[in-house]
Amino acid sequence: MAVGVVVGLTVGPRSPLLHKDALVYKERGKARVFEHPRAGAKRLAPHEGRTELVMHVSARVRGSDGKDYFKVRYTLEPEGTTGPPKFGAKKQPVVKSRTLEGYVAVDLAPPVVSPVGHWVLSVLNPLGRLFMRLIKMVIVPLVFASLLLGVASLGSLTRLGRMGGITFGYFLMTTAVAITIGLFCANTIEPGKYLDDKARDQLSRAYSDQAQEKVKSKEAVRSGLLNRVVDMVPDVPLHSVAGPRPNMLQIIVFAILLGVGFLMIPVDRARPALQFFESINDVMVRVVQLVMELAPFGVLALLAGVAGTAGAGVLAALAVYSLVVLWALLLHVTITYGLAVRLLARYPLRRFWGSIRQAQLIAFSTSSSSATLPVSIRVARENLGVSNRTASFVLPMGATVNMDGTALYQGVAAVFIAQIFGMDLTIGQQLEVLFTATLASVGAAGVPGAGIITLAMVLTSIGVPMSGIALILGVDRVLDMFRTAVNVTGDLSATVLVARVTGELDLDAPPKDPAD
Ligand code: ASP
């Protein structure tokens, strides 16, 4: 883990050790390159459909409008002109690679980075993405089979109601406690006071484009509570798994309903289908074990990517805010989960923390509760001594609806942004934060960055400008790692509690590989 961070910081794009003279544009059409160093000069269209463009900065000049400009040079390789011509297609003109020069306003440019560091990350990136994909590949079949079996194996609707009640009760209670801790820390430490005006302006300029996008993708979140409940039920279940991102809430609802259906038909009729899902489940668990062989490399690549792109500069400007989030998360993990695991579940704390390390590490490096799910299920069954059916019931649901870390961070972020805008949140508004952040954490998908999208909903509910999101975006990727690790810890604490209450905890079974 540390190796990834060190690699990212020392030989990544923002490394203080490497020479920095490159501007990297990721999104189409984002680069505004002028023919001359002045506003209103003729604009060049540098992207021409490319998704990434690297420009080399050769000088910094003062433009005739008094603003600073980078003189840049970049090469456009021909794209889309390879491959055999299609029958009947017009003959494509041969496009040669062209090197162009122009000027980019310094205040609109992305940070200047090292081309070597950029190359290092572009080599490591595919490895991290490969690891993520291998884990994600098993999520849908695993969640579906394990949740369905978890419900069906409860044997009766009464037991289902009991286990569901305890699980949801615990989820809601810990989420409310988490937000309260976040609000308390943000109100007492007041991180907003530590951000000076200059840093504020810089941050909001640098991240305003990205913030706009987050706010746009939030439109779906604002669709109203009732509509959201309706949306949880799939009309065609196959649609829930198709598309770029599976709809986990719909998959969960479908799996629970099927499980309930199995409980309502005679056992001999249910048996054959259940056996089928049992084999799918077992196979998926094995596949996860295989994928985990790659974990050290995958984790290194993912962490190098985050450390390399965030860099130390933004972290410094938002240090107090980040520290408040981390401090509050630490309090929640040690006090809330510590008490719940020790006193409510009567589970040995040392064994609990020792057993869940691998799940926390995967959550931290992937920033995705859903991607961590296969590992959490394995950890709960093999290391914590939780029964299959409890783990299969609590964890898939927890990965999607229980996000204490996310809810806590939204509490801190809402107060922080309000403080920067000079707004004092009343008790009523803070209760509103408690309510909406609880809902937002239920609605957020267990994927990287989901929390910042639903934060827009929290801010709207208390009338804080959503543009404030731009201020915290720079550190969000790093904080996401911590809050995801907390989310997963919360789910695992729920499994031991539910297993204890329902008599499904086997503490005598030695952990298989606690430090795995
Ligand atoms: N990445 C988080 C998770 O998967 C959600 C979030 O807070 O963005 O649990």
Coordinates of C-alpha atoms and ligand atoms in Angstrom, one line a residue:
M1 CA 0.0 0.0 0.0
A2 CA 2.7 2.5 1.0
V3 CA 4.6 1.6 -2.1
G4 CA 1.8 2.8 -4.3
V5 CA 1.5 6.1 -2.5
V6 CA 5.3 6.6 -2.6
V7 CA 5.4 5.8 -6.3
G8 CA 2.6 8.2 -7.0
L9 CA 4.1 11.0 -5.1
T10 CA 7.7 10.6 -6.2
V11 CA 7.4 9.6 -9.9
G12 CA 3.8 10.7 -10.6
P13 CA 2.7 13.8 -12.6
R14 CA 3.0 16.2 -9.7
S15 CA 6.3 14.8 -8.4
P16 CA 8.5 17.6 -6.9
L17 CA 11.5 15.6 -8.2
L18 CA 10.6 15.6 -11.9
H19 CA 10.8 18.5 -14.4
K20 CA 7.2 19.8 -15.1
D21 CA 6.4 21.3 -18.5
A22 CA 3.2 19.5 -19.6
L23 CA -0.5 20.4 -19.6
V24 CA -2.7 17.4 -19.8
Y25 CA -6.3 17.9 -21.1
K26 CA -8.6 15.0 -20.5
E27 CA -12.0 16.1 -21.7
R28 CA -13.0 16.8 -25.3
G29 CA -12.9 20.4 -26.3
K30 CA -11.7 21.7 -22.9
A31 CA -8.5 23.2 -24.0
R32 CA -8.8 26.8 -25.2
V33 CA -5.8 27.6 -27.3
F34 CA -5.4 31.0 -28.9
E35 CA -3.3 31.9 -31.9
H36 CA -2.0 35.0 -30.1
P37 CA -1.6 35.8 -26.4
R38 CA -4.6 37.9 -25.9
A39 CA -8.3 37.4 -25.1
G40 CA -10.5 37.4 -28.3
A41 CA -7.6 36.1 -30.5
K42 CA -8.5 33.4 -33.0
R43 CA -9.1 30.1 -31.2
L44 CA -7.5 26.9 -32.4
A45 CA -9.5 23.6 -32.2
P46 CA -6.8 21.4 -30.7
H47 CA -8.8 18.3 -29.7
E48 CA -10.5 17.2 -32.9
G49 CA -12.2 14.4 -31.2
R50 CA -9.3 13.2 -29.1
T51 CA -10.1 12.4 -25.4
E52 CA -6.6 13.2 -24.1
L53 CA -4.2 15.8 -25.2
V54 CA -0.7 16.6 -23.8
M55 CA 0.8 20.0 -24.5
H56 CA 4.3 21.0 -23.8
V57 CA 4.8 24.4 -22.2
S58 CA 7.8 26.2 -23.8
A59 CA 7.4 29.7 -22.2
R60 CA 5.3 31.9 -20.0
V61 CA 4.5 35.3 -21.6
R62 CA 2.6 38.4 -20.6
G63 CA -0.2 38.9 -23.2
S64 CA -1.3 42.2 -24.7
D65 CA -4.4 42.1 -22.5
G66 CA -2.2 42.1 -19.4
K67 CA -2.9 38.4 -18.6
D68 CA -0.3 35.6 -18.3
Y69 CA -0.2 33.0 -21.1
F70 CA 1.6 29.7 -21.5
K71 CA 3.2 29.2 -25.0
V72 CA 2.4 25.6 -25.8
R73 CA 3.3 23.1 -28.5
Y74 CA 1.4 20.0 -29.2
T75 CA 1.2 17.2 -31.8
L76 CA -2.0 16.0 -33.3
E77 CA -1.6 12.4 -34.4
P78 CA -4.0 11.3 -37.2
E79 CA -6.9 9.5 -35.6
G80 CA -9.6 7.3 -37.1
T81 CA -7.9 7.0 -40.4
T82 CA -6.5 3.6 -39.8
G83 CA -8.0 0.2 -40.9
P84 CA -9.3 -0.9 -44.3
P85 CA -11.6 1.5 -46.1
K86 CA -15.3 0.5 -45.9
F87 CA -17.0 -0.6 -49.1
G88 CA -18.7 2.4 -50.7
A89 CA -17.2 4.8 -48.2
K90 CA -15.8 8.1 -49.5
K91 CA -12.1 8.0 -49.8
Q92 CA -10.7 9.4 -46.5
P93 CA -8.1 12.2 -46.9
V94 CA -4.7 11.2 -45.6
V95 CA -4.1 13.1 -42.4
K96 CA -0.5 13.6 -41.4
S97 CA 0.6 14.2 -37.9
R98 CA 0.8 18.0 -37.3
T99 CA 2.7 20.0 -34.6
L100 CA 0.9 23.2 -33.6
E101 CA 1.7 26.1 -31.4
G102 CA -0.5 28.4 -29.5
Y103 CA -1.2 30.2 -26.2
V104 CA -3.3 29.1 -23.2
A105 CA -4.3 31.5 -20.5
V106 CA -2.5 30.5 -17.3
D107 CA -5.6 31.0 -15.1
L108 CA -7.6 28.6 -17.2
A109 CA -4.9 26.0 -17.6
P110 CA -4.8 22.7 -15.7
P111 CA -1.8 22.3 -13.4
V112 CA 1.6 22.0 -15.1
V113 CA 2.8 18.4 -14.6
S114 CA 5.7 16.2 -15.5
P115 CA 5.4 14.3 -18.8
V116 CA 7.5 11.5 -17.4
G117 CA 5.2 11.2 -14.4
H118 CA 2.2 11.3 -16.7
W119 CA 3.7 8.4 -18.7
V120 CA 4.4 6.4 -15.5
L121 CA 0.7 6.7 -14.5
S122 CA -0.5 5.9 -17.9
V123 CA 1.5 2.6 -17.7
L124 CA 0.2 1.8 -14.2
N125 CA -3.4 2.9 -14.9
P126 CA -4.4 -0.2 -17.0
L127 CA -3.2 -2.5 -14.3
G128 CA -5.5 -0.8 -11.7
R129 CA -8.4 -0.8 -14.1
L130 CA -7.9 -4.4 -14.9
F131 CA -8.0 -5.3 -11.2
M132 CA -11.1 -3.2 -10.7
R133 CA -12.8 -4.9 -13.6
L134 CA -12.0 -8.3 -12.5
I135 CA -13.6 -7.7 -9.1
K136 CA -16.6 -5.8 -10.6
M137 CA -17.2 -8.7 -13.0
V138 CA -18.3 -11.0 -10.2
I139 CA -20.4 -8.4 -8.3
V140 CA -23.7 -8.9 -10.0
P141 CA -23.9 -12.7 -10.0
L142 CA -22.5 -12.8 -6.5
V143 CA -24.9 -10.2 -5.0
F144 CA -27.8 -11.7 -6.7
A145 CA -27.1 -15.3 -5.8
S146 CA -25.9 -14.6 -2.2
L147 CA -28.8 -12.3 -1.3
L148 CA -31.4 -14.6 -2.8
L149 CA -29.9 -17.6 -0.9
G150 CA -29.5 -15.5 2.2
V151 CA -33.3 -14.7 2.2
A152 CA -34.4 -18.2 1.1
S153 CA -32.2 -19.9 3.8
L154 CA -33.9 -18.0 6.6
G155 CA -36.7 -20.6 6.4
S156 CA -39.6 -18.3 7.3
L157 CA -41.0 -14.9 6.7
T158 CA -41.0 -14.2 10.4
R159 CA -37.2 -14.7 10.6
L160 CA -36.8 -12.6 7.5
G161 CA -38.7 -9.8 9.1
R162 CA -36.6 -10.1 12.3
M163 CA -33.2 -10.2 10.6
G164 CA -34.3 -7.4 8.2
G165 CA -35.5 -5.3 11.1
I166 CA -32.3 -5.6 13.1
T167 CA -30.1 -5.0 10.1
F168 CA -32.0 -1.8 9.0
G169 CA -32.3 -0.6 12.6
Y170 CA -28.6 -0.9 13.0
F171 CA -27.8 0.7 9.6
L172 CA -30.0 3.7 10.3
M173 CA -28.8 4.2 13.9
T174 CA -25.1 4.1 13.0
T175 CA -25.7 6.4 10.0
A176 CA -27.4 9.0 12.2
V177 CA -24.6 8.8 14.8
A178 CA -22.0 9.2 12.0
I179 CA -23.6 12.4 10.7
T180 CA -23.9 13.8 14.2
I181 CA -20.2 13.2 14.8
G182 CA -19.4 14.9 11.5
L183 CA -21.6 17.9 12.3
F184 CA -20.2 18.2 15.8
C185 CA -16.6 18.1 14.6
A186 CA -17.3 20.6 11.8
N187 CA -19.1 23.0 14.1
T188 CA -16.5 22.9 16.8
I189 CA -13.3 23.0 14.7
E190 CA -14.8 25.3 12.0
P191 CA -12.6 24.3 9.1
G192 CA -14.1 27.0 6.9
K193 CA -12.3 29.7 8.8
Y194 CA -8.9 28.2 7.8
L195 CA -9.3 28.6 4.0
D196 CA -8.1 32.1 2.9
D197 CA -9.8 34.0 0.1
K198 CA -7.0 33.4 -2.4
A199 CA -7.0 29.6 -2.0
R200 CA -10.8 29.7 -2.2
D201 CA -10.7 31.6 -5.5
Q202 CA -8.1 29.3 -6.9
L203 CA -10.0 26.2 -6.0
S204 CA -13.3 27.3 -7.3
R205 CA -11.7 28.3 -10.6
A206 CA -9.7 25.1 -11.0
Y207 CA -12.6 22.8 -10.3
S208 CA -15.7 24.7 -11.4
D209 CA -16.0 22.7 -14.7
Q210 CA -15.9 19.4 -12.9
A211 CA -18.3 20.6 -10.3
Q212 CA -20.8 21.6 -13.0
E213 CA -20.7 18.1 -14.3
K214 CA -21.4 16.6 -10.8
V215 CA -24.3 18.9 -10.3
K216 CA -25.7 17.9 -13.7
S217 CA -25.5 14.2 -13.0
K218 CA -27.3 15.0 -9.8
E219 CA -30.5 15.9 -11.6
A220 CA -31.5 12.2 -11.3
V221 CA -31.0 12.4 -7.5
R222 CA -33.5 15.2 -7.2
S223 CA -36.4 13.2 -8.7
G224 CA -38.3 13.0 -5.4
L225 CA -38.6 10.4 -2.7
L226 CA -41.6 8.6 -4.1
N227 CA -40.2 8.3 -7.6
R228 CA -37.0 7.0 -6.1
V229 CA -38.9 4.2 -4.3
V230 CA -40.7 3.4 -7.6
D231 CA -37.3 3.4 -9.4
M232 CA -36.0 0.7 -6.9
V233 CA -38.3 -1.8 -8.5
P234 CA -37.1 -3.0 -11.9
D235 CA -39.6 -3.4 -14.7
V236 CA -37.4 -5.6 -16.7
P237 CA -34.8 -7.2 -14.4
L238 CA -32.3 -7.7 -17.2
H239 CA -32.2 -3.9 -17.8
S240 CA -30.9 -3.5 -14.2
V241 CA -27.7 -5.5 -15.0
A242 CA -27.3 -4.2 -18.5
G243 CA -25.8 -0.8 -19.3
P244 CA -22.6 0.7 -18.2
R245 CA -23.5 0.6 -14.5
P246 CA -25.7 -2.0 -12.9
N247 CA -28.5 -0.7 -10.8
M248 CA -27.7 -2.4 -7.5
L249 CA -30.8 -1.3 -5.6
Q250 CA -33.0 -2.9 -8.3
I251 CA -30.9 -6.1 -8.2
I252 CA -31.3 -6.2 -4.5
V253 CA -35.1 -5.7 -4.6
F254 CA -35.4 -8.4 -7.2
A255 CA -33.2 -10.9 -5.3
I256 CA -35.1 -10.3 -2.0
L257 CA -38.4 -10.8 -3.7
L258 CA -37.3 -14.0 -5.4
G259 CA -35.9 -15.2 -2.1
V260 CA -39.3 -14.4 -0.5
G261 CA -40.9 -16.4 -3.3
F262 CA -38.8 -19.4 -2.6
L263 CA -39.9 -19.2 1.1
M264 CA -43.5 -19.4 0.0
I265 CA -43.3 -22.5 -2.1
P266 CA -42.8 -26.1 -0.9
V267 CA -39.2 -27.0 -0.1
D268 CA -39.0 -29.8 -2.7
R269 CA -40.1 -27.4 -5.4
A270 CA -37.6 -24.8 -4.4
R271 CA -34.7 -27.1 -4.0
P272 CA -33.5 -27.5 -7.6
A273 CA -33.4 -23.8 -8.3
L274 CA -31.7 -23.1 -5.0
Q275 CA -29.1 -25.6 -5.7
F276 CA -28.3 -23.9 -9.0
F277 CA -27.8 -20.5 -7.2
E278 CA -25.7 -22.3 -4.6
S279 CA -23.3 -23.5 -7.2
I280 CA -23.2 -20.0 -8.8
N281 CA -22.4 -18.5 -5.4
D282 CA -19.6 -21.1 -4.6
V283 CA -18.1 -20.5 -8.0
M284 CA -18.1 -16.7 -7.6
V285 CA -16.4 -17.0 -4.2
R286 CA -13.6 -19.1 -5.8
V287 CA -13.2 -16.6 -8.6
V288 CA -12.8 -13.8 -6.0
Q289 CA -10.0 -15.8 -4.4
L290 CA -8.3 -16.1 -7.7
V291 CA -8.6 -12.4 -8.4
M292 CA -7.2 -11.6 -5.0
E293 CA -3.9 -13.1 -6.1
L294 CA -3.5 -9.9 -8.1
A295 CA -4.4 -7.7 -5.2
P296 CA -0.9 -6.4 -4.3
F297 CA -0.3 -5.2 -7.9
G298 CA -3.8 -3.9 -8.3
V299 CA -3.7 -2.0 -5.1
L300 CA -0.2 -0.5 -5.9
A301 CA -1.4 0.7 -9.3
L302 CA -4.7 2.2 -7.9
L303 CA -3.0 4.0 -5.0
A304 CA -0.2 5.4 -7.2
G305 CA -2.9 6.8 -9.5
V306 CA -4.6 8.7 -6.8
A307 CA -1.5 9.9 -5.0
G308 CA 0.0 11.0 -8.3
T309 CA -2.9 13.0 -9.5
A310 CA -4.0 14.6 -6.3
G311 CA -0.5 15.9 -5.5
A312 CA 0.4 17.6 -2.2
G313 CA -0.6 21.2 -3.2
V314 CA -4.4 20.8 -3.0
L315 CA -4.1 18.7 0.1
A316 CA -2.3 21.5 1.8
A317 CA -5.0 24.1 1.0
L318 CA -7.7 21.9 2.2
A319 CA -5.7 20.4 5.0
V320 CA -7.9 21.4 7.9
Y321 CA -11.1 20.4 6.2
S322 CA -9.6 17.0 5.3
L323 CA -8.3 16.5 8.8
V324 CA -11.7 17.2 10.3
V325 CA -13.2 14.6 8.0
L326 CA -10.5 12.1 8.9
W327 CA -10.7 12.9 12.6
A328 CA -14.5 12.4 12.6
L329 CA -14.2 9.2 10.7
L330 CA -11.7 7.9 13.2
L331 CA -14.0 8.8 16.1
H332 CA -16.9 7.0 14.4
V333 CA -14.8 3.9 13.7
T334 CA -13.3 3.6 17.1
I335 CA -16.1 4.7 19.3
T336 CA -19.4 3.8 17.5
Y337 CA -18.2 0.5 15.9
G338 CA -15.9 -0.2 18.8
L339 CA -18.9 0.0 21.2
A340 CA -21.3 -1.8 18.9
V341 CA -18.9 -4.7 18.2
R342 CA -17.7 -5.0 21.8
L343 CA -20.9 -4.3 23.8
L344 CA -23.8 -5.1 21.5
A345 CA -22.3 -8.0 19.6
R346 CA -20.0 -9.1 22.4
Y347 CA -17.3 -9.8 19.9
P348 CA -13.5 -9.6 20.7
L349 CA -12.3 -6.3 19.3
R350 CA -8.8 -7.6 18.5
R351 CA -10.1 -10.4 16.4
F352 CA -12.6 -8.1 14.7
W353 CA -10.0 -5.5 13.6
G354 CA -7.5 -8.2 12.7
S355 CA -10.0 -10.1 10.6
I356 CA -11.3 -7.3 8.4
R357 CA -8.0 -5.8 7.3
Q358 CA -8.1 -7.1 3.8
A359 CA -11.6 -5.9 3.1
Q360 CA -10.6 -2.4 4.4
L361 CA -7.5 -2.3 2.2
I362 CA -9.5 -3.3 -0.9
A363 CA -12.2 -0.7 0.0
F364 CA -9.5 1.9 0.5
S365 CA -7.8 1.3 -2.8
T366 CA -10.8 0.8 -5.0
S367 CA -13.0 3.5 -3.3
S368 CA -16.0 1.2 -4.0
S369 CA -18.1 -0.6 -1.4
S370 CA -19.6 -2.7 -4.2
A371 CA -16.3 -3.7 -5.6
T372 CA -15.2 -4.7 -2.1
L373 CA -18.3 -6.8 -1.5
P374 CA -16.9 -10.1 -2.7
V375 CA -14.0 -9.7 -0.3
S376 CA -16.2 -8.6 2.6
I377 CA -18.4 -11.7 2.2
R378 CA -15.3 -13.9 2.2
V379 CA -13.9 -12.1 5.3
A380 CA -17.1 -12.4 7.2
R381 CA -17.5 -16.1 6.5
E382 CA -14.0 -17.2 6.8
N383 CA -12.4 -14.8 9.3
L384 CA -15.2 -13.5 11.5
G385 CA -17.1 -16.7 12.0
V386 CA -20.4 -15.3 10.7
S387 CA -22.8 -17.7 9.1
N388 CA -23.2 -17.8 5.4
R389 CA -26.8 -16.7 5.5
T390 CA -26.1 -13.7 7.7
A391 CA -23.2 -12.6 5.6
S392 CA -25.2 -13.2 2.4
F393 CA -28.1 -11.2 3.7
V394 CA -26.5 -8.2 5.5
L395 CA -23.4 -7.5 3.3
P396 CA -24.9 -7.1 -0.2
M397 CA -27.6 -4.8 1.3
G398 CA -25.0 -2.9 3.4
A399 CA -22.8 -2.3 0.4
T400 CA -25.5 -0.3 -1.3
V401 CA -27.6 1.2 1.5
N402 CA -25.3 1.6 4.5
M403 CA -22.7 4.3 4.1
D404 CA -21.8 5.8 7.4
G405 CA -18.5 7.2 6.1
T406 CA -20.2 8.9 3.2
A407 CA -23.0 10.4 5.4
L408 CA -20.5 11.7 7.9
Y409 CA -18.4 13.4 5.2
Q410 CA -21.5 15.0 3.8
G411 CA -22.2 16.5 7.2
V412 CA -18.7 18.0 7.5
A413 CA -18.7 19.1 3.8
A414 CA -22.1 20.9 4.1
V415 CA -21.0 22.8 7.2
F416 CA -17.6 23.6 5.7
I417 CA -19.1 25.0 2.5
A418 CA -21.7 27.0 4.4
Q419 CA -18.9 28.5 6.6
I420 CA -16.9 29.5 3.5
F421 CA -20.0 31.3 2.1
G422 CA -20.4 33.0 5.5
M423 CA -23.7 31.1 6.3
D424 CA -24.4 30.0 9.8
L425 CA -26.5 26.8 9.7
T426 CA -29.3 26.8 12.2
I427 CA -30.2 23.7 14.3
G428 CA -33.1 23.1 11.9
Q429 CA -30.9 23.2 8.9
Q430 CA -28.5 20.8 10.6
L431 CA -31.3 18.4 11.3
E432 CA -32.2 18.7 7.6
V433 CA -28.6 17.7 6.8
L434 CA -29.0 14.7 9.1
F435 CA -32.2 13.7 7.3
T436 CA -31.1 14.2 3.7
A437 CA -27.6 12.9 4.2
T438 CA -29.1 9.6 5.7
L439 CA -31.3 9.3 2.6
A440 CA -28.4 10.4 0.3
S441 CA -26.2 7.6 1.7
V442 CA -29.0 5.1 1.2
G443 CA -29.4 6.3 -2.4
A444 CA -25.7 6.6 -3.3
A445 CA -24.2 3.7 -5.3
G446 CA -21.2 2.0 -3.8
V447 CA -18.9 3.4 -6.5
P448 CA -16.1 5.9 -6.4
G449 CA -17.3 9.5 -6.2
A450 CA -21.0 8.7 -5.5
G451 CA -21.0 10.7 -2.3
I452 CA -20.0 13.9 -3.9
I453 CA -22.9 13.6 -6.4
T454 CA -25.5 13.1 -3.6
L455 CA -23.9 15.9 -1.6
A456 CA -25.5 18.2 -4.2
M457 CA -28.9 17.1 -2.9
V458 CA -27.9 17.8 0.7
L459 CA -26.7 21.3 -0.1
T460 CA -29.8 22.1 -2.0
S461 CA -32.0 21.0 0.9
I462 CA -30.4 23.6 3.1
G463 CA -30.0 26.3 0.5
V464 CA -26.2 26.3 0.4
P465 CA -24.9 27.1 -3.2
M466 CA -23.9 23.9 -5.0
S467 CA -21.0 25.7 -6.6
G468 CA -19.3 25.1 -3.2
I469 CA -18.7 21.5 -4.4
A470 CA -15.9 23.0 -6.6
L471 CA -14.0 23.9 -3.4
I472 CA -13.7 20.4 -2.1
L473 CA -13.4 18.4 -5.3
G474 CA -9.6 18.5 -5.3
V475 CA -9.4 16.3 -2.2
D476 CA -12.5 14.3 -2.7
R477 CA -10.8 11.4 -4.4
V478 CA -8.5 10.9 -1.4
L479 CA -11.2 11.3 1.2
D480 CA -13.4 8.9 -0.8
M481 CA -10.8 6.1 0.0
F482 CA -11.1 6.7 3.7
R483 CA -14.9 7.0 3.8
T484 CA -15.3 3.8 1.7
A485 CA -13.1 1.9 4.1
V486 CA -15.4 3.2 6.9
N487 CA -18.5 2.2 4.9
V488 CA -17.2 -1.3 4.6
T489 CA -16.2 -1.5 8.3
G490 CA -19.8 -0.5 9.2
D491 CA -21.2 -3.3 7.1
L492 CA -18.9 -5.8 8.7
S493 CA -19.8 -4.6 12.2
A494 CA -23.4 -5.1 11.2
T495 CA -22.8 -8.7 10.3
V496 CA -21.3 -9.6 13.6
L497 CA -24.1 -7.9 15.5
V498 CA -26.9 -9.5 13.4
A499 CA -25.1 -12.9 13.6
R500 CA -24.9 -12.5 17.4
V501 CA -28.5 -11.6 17.9
T502 CA -29.8 -14.4 15.6
G503 CA -27.4 -16.9 17.1
E504 CA -25.4 -17.4 13.9
L505 CA -21.9 -16.5 15.2
D506 CA -19.3 -19.3 15.5
L507 CA -16.5 -17.8 17.4
D508 CA -14.8 -21.2 17.9
A509 CA -14.1 -21.6 14.2
P510 CA -10.5 -20.3 13.9
P511 CA -10.1 -17.4 11.5
K512 CA -8.6 -18.9 8.2
D513 CA -6.2 -16.1 7.4
P514 CA -6.9 -13.1 9.5
A515 CA -3.9 -11.1 8.3
D516 CA -4.4 -12.2 4.7
Ligands
ASP1 N1 -17.1 5.5 -2.7 C1 -18.1 5.3 -1.7 C2 -18.4 3.8 -1.6 O1 -18.4 3.1 -2.5 C3 -19.3 6.1 -1.9 C4 -18.9 7.6 -1.7 O2 -18.9 8.1 -0.6 O3 -18.6 8.2 -2.7 O4 -18.8 3.4 -0.5

